[in-house]
């Protein structure tokens, strides 16, 4: 998973939306007079749309596999971006069809003399409605493309902001006093979980060899607060380690500046001699 500047991506998508909106307006205002001038204008618009399609695909490639894919709602956004690529490509295809239907002024095959003016007028009359149909379809597709880009920019912004807010408000897991005591004992040094081959009874201890209640340990493991190293056999001993979530749960129970050492872990007070009788 690679890290990217999501806010920069959002700005780029907004700019792409603006570019598609400009192209939409330009395509709608294209003259429908068949001929070479129309061909030139169509060619420039097709190249412009294809350039935007290329940028869309680059942004899809950038977002896919980035940290954004871990954000809830990212999958529909990426699917929408792929659909915008398809829509914009279809708009380019519709413009290419207008280009195909546009009759150009050039000589026909050799043959009997014909009324060139009449032939030209007939060709233009036949081509005009077909060109208008495909041009309107291209304009509609460009409108969908710029709308999709704006939706994407808004949606990704919302997804990222909500994900950040959820991350800030997530609280650490709550633990009981007995669970907290076990976490404290395993925090400074790892413990061990083992099983006797003769009795088949499991036994958990901390670094000092003091026993840990299996029910408490199982609850901590199940909640992901303590991990068990299963790469080794229980007969030789499996290491018990407090996870990051376990440390966070323990830290939340203690006021700032409080040591993780419990009273039971503190050294005993020095022996005070009994007062002498008078």
mmCIF file of C-alpha atoms in Angstrom:
data_model
loop_
_atom_site.group_PDB
_atom_site.id
_atom_site.type_symbol
_atom_site.label_atom_id
_atom_site.label_comp_id
_atom_site.label_asym_id
_atom_site.label_seq_id
_atom_site.Cartn_x
_atom_site.Cartn_y
_atom_site.Cartn_z
ATOM 1 C CA UNK A 1 0.000 0.000 0.000
ATOM 2 C CA UNK A 2 1.607 3.253 -1.115
ATOM 3 C CA UNK A 3 1.047 6.636 0.506
ATOM 4 C CA UNK A 4 -0.292 9.505 -1.607
ATOM 5 C CA UNK A 5 -1.495 13.053 -1.043
ATOM 6 C CA UNK A 6 -5.247 12.494 -1.033
ATOM 7 C CA UNK A 7 -6.039 16.198 -0.864
ATOM 8 C CA UNK A 8 -3.982 16.765 -4.021
ATOM 9 C CA UNK A 9 -5.902 13.955 -5.751
ATOM 10 C CA UNK A 10 -9.175 15.585 -4.759
ATOM 11 C CA UNK A 11 -8.069 18.905 -6.246
ATOM 12 C CA UNK A 12 -6.999 17.170 -9.467
ATOM 13 C CA UNK A 13 -10.416 15.511 -9.773
ATOM 14 C CA UNK A 14 -12.135 18.869 -9.311
ATOM 15 C CA UNK A 15 -9.933 20.321 -12.049
ATOM 16 C CA UNK A 16 -10.795 17.401 -14.329
ATOM 17 C CA UNK A 17 -14.468 18.062 -13.670
ATOM 18 C CA UNK A 18 -13.967 21.684 -14.675
ATOM 19 C CA UNK A 19 -12.137 20.610 -17.851
ATOM 20 C CA UNK A 20 -14.952 18.230 -18.804
ATOM 21 C CA UNK A 21 -17.482 21.000 -18.174
ATOM 22 C CA UNK A 22 -15.593 23.308 -20.546
ATOM 23 C CA UNK A 23 -15.450 20.577 -23.207
ATOM 24 C CA UNK A 24 -19.162 19.929 -22.769
ATOM 25 C CA UNK A 25 -19.926 23.589 -23.491
ATOM 26 C CA UNK A 26 -17.582 23.631 -26.505
ATOM 27 C CA UNK A 27 -19.069 20.471 -28.014
ATOM 28 C CA UNK A 28 -22.604 21.812 -27.625
ATOM 29 C CA UNK A 29 -21.630 24.941 -29.530
ATOM 30 C CA UNK A 30 -19.923 23.104 -32.406
ATOM 31 C CA UNK A 31 -21.388 24.043 -35.808
ATOM 32 C CA UNK A 32 -23.146 21.248 -37.648
ATOM 33 C CA UNK A 33 -22.130 22.465 -41.090
ATOM 34 C CA UNK A 34 -20.524 19.441 -42.794
ATOM 35 C CA UNK A 35 -17.103 20.043 -44.238
ATOM 36 C CA UNK A 36 -13.397 20.395 -43.550
ATOM 37 C CA UNK A 37 -13.721 23.113 -40.878
ATOM 38 C CA UNK A 38 -16.019 20.899 -38.822
ATOM 39 C CA UNK A 39 -13.539 18.030 -39.185
ATOM 40 C CA UNK A 40 -10.749 20.174 -37.764
ATOM 41 C CA UNK A 41 -12.830 21.184 -34.758
ATOM 42 C CA UNK A 42 -13.929 17.603 -34.131
ATOM 43 C CA UNK A 43 -10.324 16.411 -34.267
ATOM 44 C CA UNK A 44 -9.230 18.892 -31.593
ATOM 45 C CA UNK A 45 -12.138 17.911 -29.322
ATOM 46 C CA UNK A 46 -11.425 14.192 -29.679
ATOM 47 C CA UNK A 47 -7.786 14.759 -28.752
ATOM 48 C CA UNK A 48 -8.834 16.868 -25.756
ATOM 49 C CA UNK A 49 -11.246 14.203 -24.466
ATOM 50 C CA UNK A 50 -8.659 11.457 -24.897
ATOM 51 C CA UNK A 51 -6.178 13.562 -22.933
ATOM 52 C CA UNK A 52 -8.641 13.797 -20.041
ATOM 53 C CA UNK A 53 -9.307 10.060 -20.239
ATOM 54 C CA UNK A 54 -5.588 9.451 -19.876
ATOM 55 C CA UNK A 55 -5.510 11.626 -16.749
ATOM 56 C CA UNK A 56 -8.517 9.794 -15.291
ATOM 57 C CA UNK A 57 -6.772 6.461 -15.751
ATOM 58 C CA UNK A 58 -3.632 7.803 -14.087
ATOM 59 C CA UNK A 59 -5.669 8.910 -11.053
ATOM 60 C CA UNK A 60 -7.417 5.523 -10.917
ATOM 61 C CA UNK A 61 -4.008 3.849 -10.929
ATOM 62 C CA UNK A 62 -2.774 6.207 -8.193
ATOM 63 C CA UNK A 63 -5.774 5.740 -5.891
ATOM 64 C CA UNK A 64 -5.971 1.978 -6.360
ATOM 65 C CA UNK A 65 -3.515 0.409 -3.921
ATOM 66 C CA UNK A 66 -3.003 3.622 -1.937
ATOM 67 C CA UNK A 67 -3.954 4.196 1.696
ATOM 68 C CA UNK A 68 -7.361 5.351 0.430
ATOM 69 C CA UNK A 69 -8.395 1.725 -0.218
ATOM 70 C CA UNK A 70 -8.466 1.187 3.570
ATOM 71 C CA UNK A 71 -11.053 3.964 3.976
ATOM 72 C CA UNK A 72 -14.707 2.801 4.207
ATOM 73 C CA UNK A 73 -16.536 3.820 1.011
ATOM 74 C CA UNK A 74 -13.430 3.764 -1.170
ATOM 75 C CA UNK A 75 -14.620 0.833 -3.275
ATOM 76 C CA UNK A 76 -17.748 2.613 -4.651
ATOM 77 C CA UNK A 77 -15.606 5.671 -5.361
ATOM 78 C CA UNK A 78 -13.062 3.692 -7.355
ATOM 79 C CA UNK A 79 -15.876 1.969 -9.242
ATOM 80 C CA UNK A 80 -17.357 5.384 -10.040
ATOM 81 C CA UNK A 81 -13.973 6.588 -11.279
ATOM 82 C CA UNK A 82 -13.759 3.562 -13.586
ATOM 83 C CA UNK A 83 -17.248 4.330 -14.888
ATOM 84 C CA UNK A 84 -16.213 7.935 -15.583
ATOM 85 C CA UNK A 85 -13.317 6.587 -17.658
ATOM 86 C CA UNK A 86 -15.820 4.494 -19.639
ATOM 87 C CA UNK A 87 -18.236 7.410 -20.067
ATOM 88 C CA UNK A 88 -15.520 9.787 -21.262
ATOM 89 C CA UNK A 89 -14.201 7.154 -23.668
ATOM 90 C CA UNK A 90 -17.722 6.739 -25.050
ATOM 91 C CA UNK A 91 -17.953 10.505 -25.539
ATOM 92 C CA UNK A 92 -14.744 10.358 -27.570
ATOM 93 C CA UNK A 93 -16.210 7.502 -29.617
ATOM 94 C CA UNK A 94 -19.370 9.507 -30.318
ATOM 95 C CA UNK A 95 -17.278 12.433 -31.535
ATOM 96 C CA UNK A 96 -15.334 10.045 -33.748
ATOM 97 C CA UNK A 97 -18.670 8.863 -35.195
ATOM 98 C CA UNK A 98 -19.589 12.484 -35.992
ATOM 99 C CA UNK A 99 -16.229 12.718 -37.731
ATOM 100 C CA UNK A 100 -17.089 9.575 -39.701
ATOM 101 C CA UNK A 101 -20.497 10.908 -40.761
ATOM 102 C CA UNK A 102 -19.084 14.289 -41.781
ATOM 103 C CA UNK A 103 -18.851 14.419 -45.624
ATOM 104 C CA UNK A 104 -15.545 15.860 -46.815
ATOM 105 C CA UNK A 105 -14.952 17.808 -50.022
ATOM 106 C CA UNK A 106 -12.868 15.586 -52.259
ATOM 107 C CA UNK A 107 -13.085 14.025 -55.692
ATOM 108 C CA UNK A 108 -15.091 10.841 -56.245
ATOM 109 C CA UNK A 109 -14.062 7.885 -58.372
ATOM 110 C CA UNK A 110 -13.885 8.512 -62.124
ATOM 111 C CA UNK A 111 -17.239 8.216 -63.834
ATOM 112 C CA UNK A 112 -19.902 10.044 -65.815
ATOM 113 C CA UNK A 113 -20.141 13.765 -65.183
ATOM 114 C CA UNK A 114 -22.470 14.632 -62.303
ATOM 115 C CA UNK A 115 -24.012 17.734 -60.820
ATOM 116 C CA UNK A 116 -21.422 18.235 -58.048
ATOM 117 C CA UNK A 117 -23.484 20.891 -56.314
ATOM 118 C CA UNK A 118 -26.538 18.649 -56.162
ATOM 119 C CA UNK A 119 -24.515 15.684 -54.962
ATOM 120 C CA UNK A 120 -22.870 17.830 -52.295
ATOM 121 C CA UNK A 121 -26.223 19.152 -51.081
ATOM 122 C CA UNK A 122 -27.689 15.645 -50.909
ATOM 123 C CA UNK A 123 -24.729 14.314 -48.957
ATOM 124 C CA UNK A 124 -24.910 17.199 -46.489
ATOM 125 C CA UNK A 125 -28.651 16.753 -46.035
ATOM 126 C CA UNK A 126 -28.225 13.062 -45.302
ATOM 127 C CA UNK A 127 -25.302 13.557 -42.923
ATOM 128 C CA UNK A 128 -26.614 16.481 -40.859
ATOM 129 C CA UNK A 129 -29.185 14.592 -38.684
ATOM 130 C CA UNK A 130 -26.756 11.733 -38.027
ATOM 131 C CA UNK A 131 -24.049 14.179 -37.006
ATOM 132 C CA UNK A 132 -26.483 16.035 -34.733
ATOM 133 C CA UNK A 133 -27.533 12.782 -33.007
ATOM 134 C CA UNK A 134 -24.005 11.655 -32.221
ATOM 135 C CA UNK A 135 -22.893 15.151 -31.250
ATOM 136 C CA UNK A 136 -25.760 15.418 -28.732
ATOM 137 C CA UNK A 137 -24.823 11.999 -27.337
ATOM 138 C CA UNK A 138 -21.179 13.082 -26.958
ATOM 139 C CA UNK A 139 -22.230 16.253 -25.142
ATOM 140 C CA UNK A 140 -24.425 14.203 -22.778
ATOM 141 C CA UNK A 141 -21.557 11.821 -22.008
ATOM 142 C CA UNK A 142 -19.227 14.752 -21.266
ATOM 143 C CA UNK A 143 -21.849 16.164 -18.913
ATOM 144 C CA UNK A 144 -21.963 12.826 -17.077
ATOM 145 C CA UNK A 145 -18.150 12.787 -16.920
ATOM 146 C CA UNK A 146 -17.816 16.207 -15.294
ATOM 147 C CA UNK A 147 -20.678 15.411 -12.886
ATOM 148 C CA UNK A 148 -18.906 12.161 -11.953
ATOM 149 C CA UNK A 149 -15.636 13.983 -11.263
ATOM 150 C CA UNK A 150 -17.362 16.431 -8.909
ATOM 151 C CA UNK A 151 -19.150 13.578 -7.126
ATOM 152 C CA UNK A 152 -15.815 11.807 -6.755
ATOM 153 C CA UNK A 153 -14.080 14.848 -5.271
ATOM 154 C CA UNK A 154 -16.928 15.381 -2.801
ATOM 155 C CA UNK A 155 -17.223 11.689 -1.935
ATOM 156 C CA UNK A 156 -13.526 11.123 -1.337
ATOM 157 C CA UNK A 157 -13.366 14.253 0.829
ATOM 158 C CA UNK A 158 -16.305 12.987 2.891
ATOM 159 C CA UNK A 159 -14.851 9.473 3.183
ATOM 160 C CA UNK A 160 -11.453 10.741 4.337
ATOM 161 C CA UNK A 161 -12.925 13.233 6.843
ATOM 162 C CA UNK A 162 -15.330 10.675 8.347
ATOM 163 C CA UNK A 163 -12.574 8.062 8.581
ATOM 164 C CA UNK A 164 -10.301 10.530 10.366
ATOM 165 C CA UNK A 165 -13.102 11.465 12.754
ATOM 166 C CA UNK A 166 -13.847 7.824 13.540
ATOM 167 C CA UNK A 167 -10.160 7.188 14.156
ATOM 168 C CA UNK A 168 -10.044 10.074 16.634
ATOM 169 C CA UNK A 169 -13.107 8.916 18.556
ATOM 170 C CA UNK A 170 -12.195 5.219 18.824
ATOM 171 C CA UNK A 171 -11.615 4.430 22.494
ATOM 172 C CA UNK A 172 -9.359 1.775 23.887
ATOM 173 C CA UNK A 173 -10.803 -1.520 25.055
ATOM 174 C CA UNK A 174 -11.909 -1.558 28.683
ATOM 175 C CA UNK A 175 -10.401 -4.158 30.972
ATOM 176 C CA UNK A 176 -11.190 -5.368 34.471
ATOM 177 C CA UNK A 177 -8.854 -5.025 37.415
ATOM 178 C CA UNK A 178 -7.693 -8.650 37.086
ATOM 179 C CA UNK A 179 -7.097 -8.226 33.331
ATOM 180 C CA UNK A 180 -5.209 -4.985 33.920
ATOM 181 C CA UNK A 181 -3.021 -6.725 36.500
ATOM 182 C CA UNK A 182 -2.107 -9.421 33.962
ATOM 183 C CA UNK A 183 -1.357 -6.804 31.322
ATOM 184 C CA UNK A 184 0.939 -5.003 33.757
ATOM 185 C CA UNK A 185 2.760 -8.219 34.589
ATOM 186 C CA UNK A 186 3.274 -9.021 30.907
ATOM 187 C CA UNK A 187 4.153 -5.476 29.851
ATOM 188 C CA UNK A 188 7.608 -5.242 31.326
ATOM 189 C CA UNK A 189 8.584 -8.742 30.196
ATOM 190 C CA UNK A 190 6.912 -11.481 28.195
ATOM 191 C CA UNK A 191 5.184 -14.420 29.814
ATOM 192 C CA UNK A 192 4.833 -18.016 28.702
ATOM 193 C CA UNK A 193 2.013 -20.478 27.945
ATOM 194 C CA UNK A 194 2.946 -24.150 28.217
ATOM 195 C CA UNK A 195 1.375 -27.572 28.467
ATOM 196 C CA UNK A 196 2.556 -30.664 30.278
ATOM 197 C CA UNK A 197 2.904 -33.741 28.106
ATOM 198 C CA UNK A 198 1.966 -36.005 31.002
ATOM 199 C CA UNK A 199 -1.133 -34.248 32.272
ATOM 200 C CA UNK A 200 -2.128 -32.202 29.202
ATOM 201 C CA UNK A 201 -2.898 -29.257 31.486
ATOM 202 C CA UNK A 202 -2.076 -25.785 30.193
ATOM 203 C CA UNK A 203 -0.225 -23.357 32.421
ATOM 204 C CA UNK A 204 0.474 -19.642 31.974
ATOM 205 C CA UNK A 205 3.084 -17.715 33.917
ATOM 206 C CA UNK A 206 4.674 -14.291 33.843
ATOM 207 C CA UNK A 207 8.419 -13.635 33.605
ATOM 208 C CA UNK A 208 8.900 -14.319 37.310
ATOM 209 C CA UNK A 209 7.133 -17.695 37.132
ATOM 210 C CA UNK A 210 3.986 -16.439 38.914
ATOM 211 C CA UNK A 211 0.831 -18.129 37.588
ATOM 212 C CA UNK A 212 -1.690 -16.335 35.388
ATOM 213 C CA UNK A 213 -5.340 -17.391 35.477
ATOM 214 C CA UNK A 214 -6.127 -19.107 32.157
ATOM 215 C CA UNK A 215 -9.642 -17.670 31.958
ATOM 216 C CA UNK A 216 -8.288 -14.130 32.226
ATOM 217 C CA UNK A 217 -5.549 -14.861 29.708
ATOM 218 C CA UNK A 218 -7.977 -16.421 27.209
ATOM 219 C CA UNK A 219 -10.203 -13.350 27.409
ATOM 220 C CA UNK A 220 -7.246 -11.037 26.733
ATOM 221 C CA UNK A 221 -6.084 -13.166 23.792
ATOM 222 C CA UNK A 222 -9.588 -13.321 22.298
ATOM 223 C CA UNK A 223 -9.888 -9.520 22.418
ATOM 224 C CA UNK A 224 -6.480 -9.045 20.802
ATOM 225 C CA UNK A 225 -4.884 -7.494 23.878
ATOM 226 C CA UNK A 226 -2.342 -10.294 24.312
ATOM 227 C CA UNK A 227 -0.773 -12.342 21.523
ATOM 228 C CA UNK A 228 0.450 -15.942 21.704
ATOM 229 C CA UNK A 229 3.477 -16.986 19.661
ATOM 230 C CA UNK A 230 2.125 -20.133 18.001
ATOM 231 C CA UNK A 231 5.312 -20.709 16.001
ATOM 232 C CA UNK A 232 6.554 -22.797 18.905
ATOM 233 C CA UNK A 233 4.952 -25.774 20.613
ATOM 234 C CA UNK A 234 3.150 -25.480 23.918
ATOM 235 C CA UNK A 235 5.300 -28.289 25.189
ATOM 236 C CA UNK A 236 8.358 -26.049 24.844
ATOM 237 C CA UNK A 237 6.449 -22.883 25.792
ATOM 238 C CA UNK A 238 4.735 -20.180 23.748
ATOM 239 C CA UNK A 239 5.625 -16.548 24.366
ATOM 240 C CA UNK A 240 2.908 -14.190 25.634
ATOM 241 C CA UNK A 241 3.185 -10.559 24.503
ATOM 242 C CA UNK A 242 1.015 -7.523 25.200
ATOM 243 C CA UNK A 243 -0.192 -6.036 21.892
ATOM 244 C CA UNK A 244 -0.455 -2.349 21.021
ATOM 245 C CA UNK A 245 -4.198 -2.538 21.765
ATOM 246 C CA UNK A 246 -3.411 -4.049 25.146
ATOM 247 C CA UNK A 247 -0.972 -1.257 25.979
ATOM 248 C CA UNK A 248 -3.548 1.318 24.887
ATOM 249 C CA UNK A 249 -6.208 -0.294 27.106
ATOM 250 C CA UNK A 250 -3.802 -0.301 30.021
ATOM 251 C CA UNK A 251 -2.758 3.315 29.460
ATOM 252 C CA UNK A 252 -6.401 4.447 29.438
ATOM 253 C CA UNK A 253 -6.934 3.023 32.923
ATOM 254 C CA UNK A 254 -4.078 5.016 34.423
ATOM 255 C CA UNK A 255 -3.861 8.761 35.047
ATOM 256 C CA UNK A 256 -1.128 10.558 33.057
ATOM 257 C CA UNK A 257 2.289 10.032 34.616
ATOM 258 C CA UNK A 258 1.265 6.900 36.527
ATOM 259 C CA UNK A 259 3.724 4.038 36.317
ATOM 260 C CA UNK A 260 2.546 0.711 34.910
ATOM 261 C CA UNK A 261 3.961 -1.041 37.955
ATOM 262 C CA UNK A 262 1.325 -2.102 40.441
ATOM 263 C CA UNK A 263 1.694 -2.057 44.175
ATOM 264 C CA UNK A 264 2.273 -5.793 44.144
ATOM 265 C CA UNK A 265 5.204 -5.298 41.776
ATOM 266 C CA UNK A 266 6.844 -2.688 44.032
ATOM 267 C CA UNK A 267 9.675 -3.807 46.286
ATOM 268 C CA UNK A 268 8.596 -4.472 49.900
ATOM 269 C CA UNK A 269 9.052 -1.711 52.406
ATOM 270 C CA UNK A 270 12.158 -2.036 54.533
ATOM 271 C CA UNK A 271 11.621 -3.958 57.785
ATOM 272 C CA UNK A 272 11.000 -1.682 60.719
ATOM 273 C CA UNK A 273 12.324 -3.025 64.060
ATOM 274 C CA UNK A 274 9.798 -3.284 66.809
ATOM 275 C CA UNK A 275 9.840 -0.511 69.423
ATOM 276 C CA UNK A 276 11.726 -1.415 72.517
ATOM 277 C CA UNK A 277 9.710 -1.768 75.671
ATOM 278 C CA UNK A 278 10.505 0.547 78.383
#
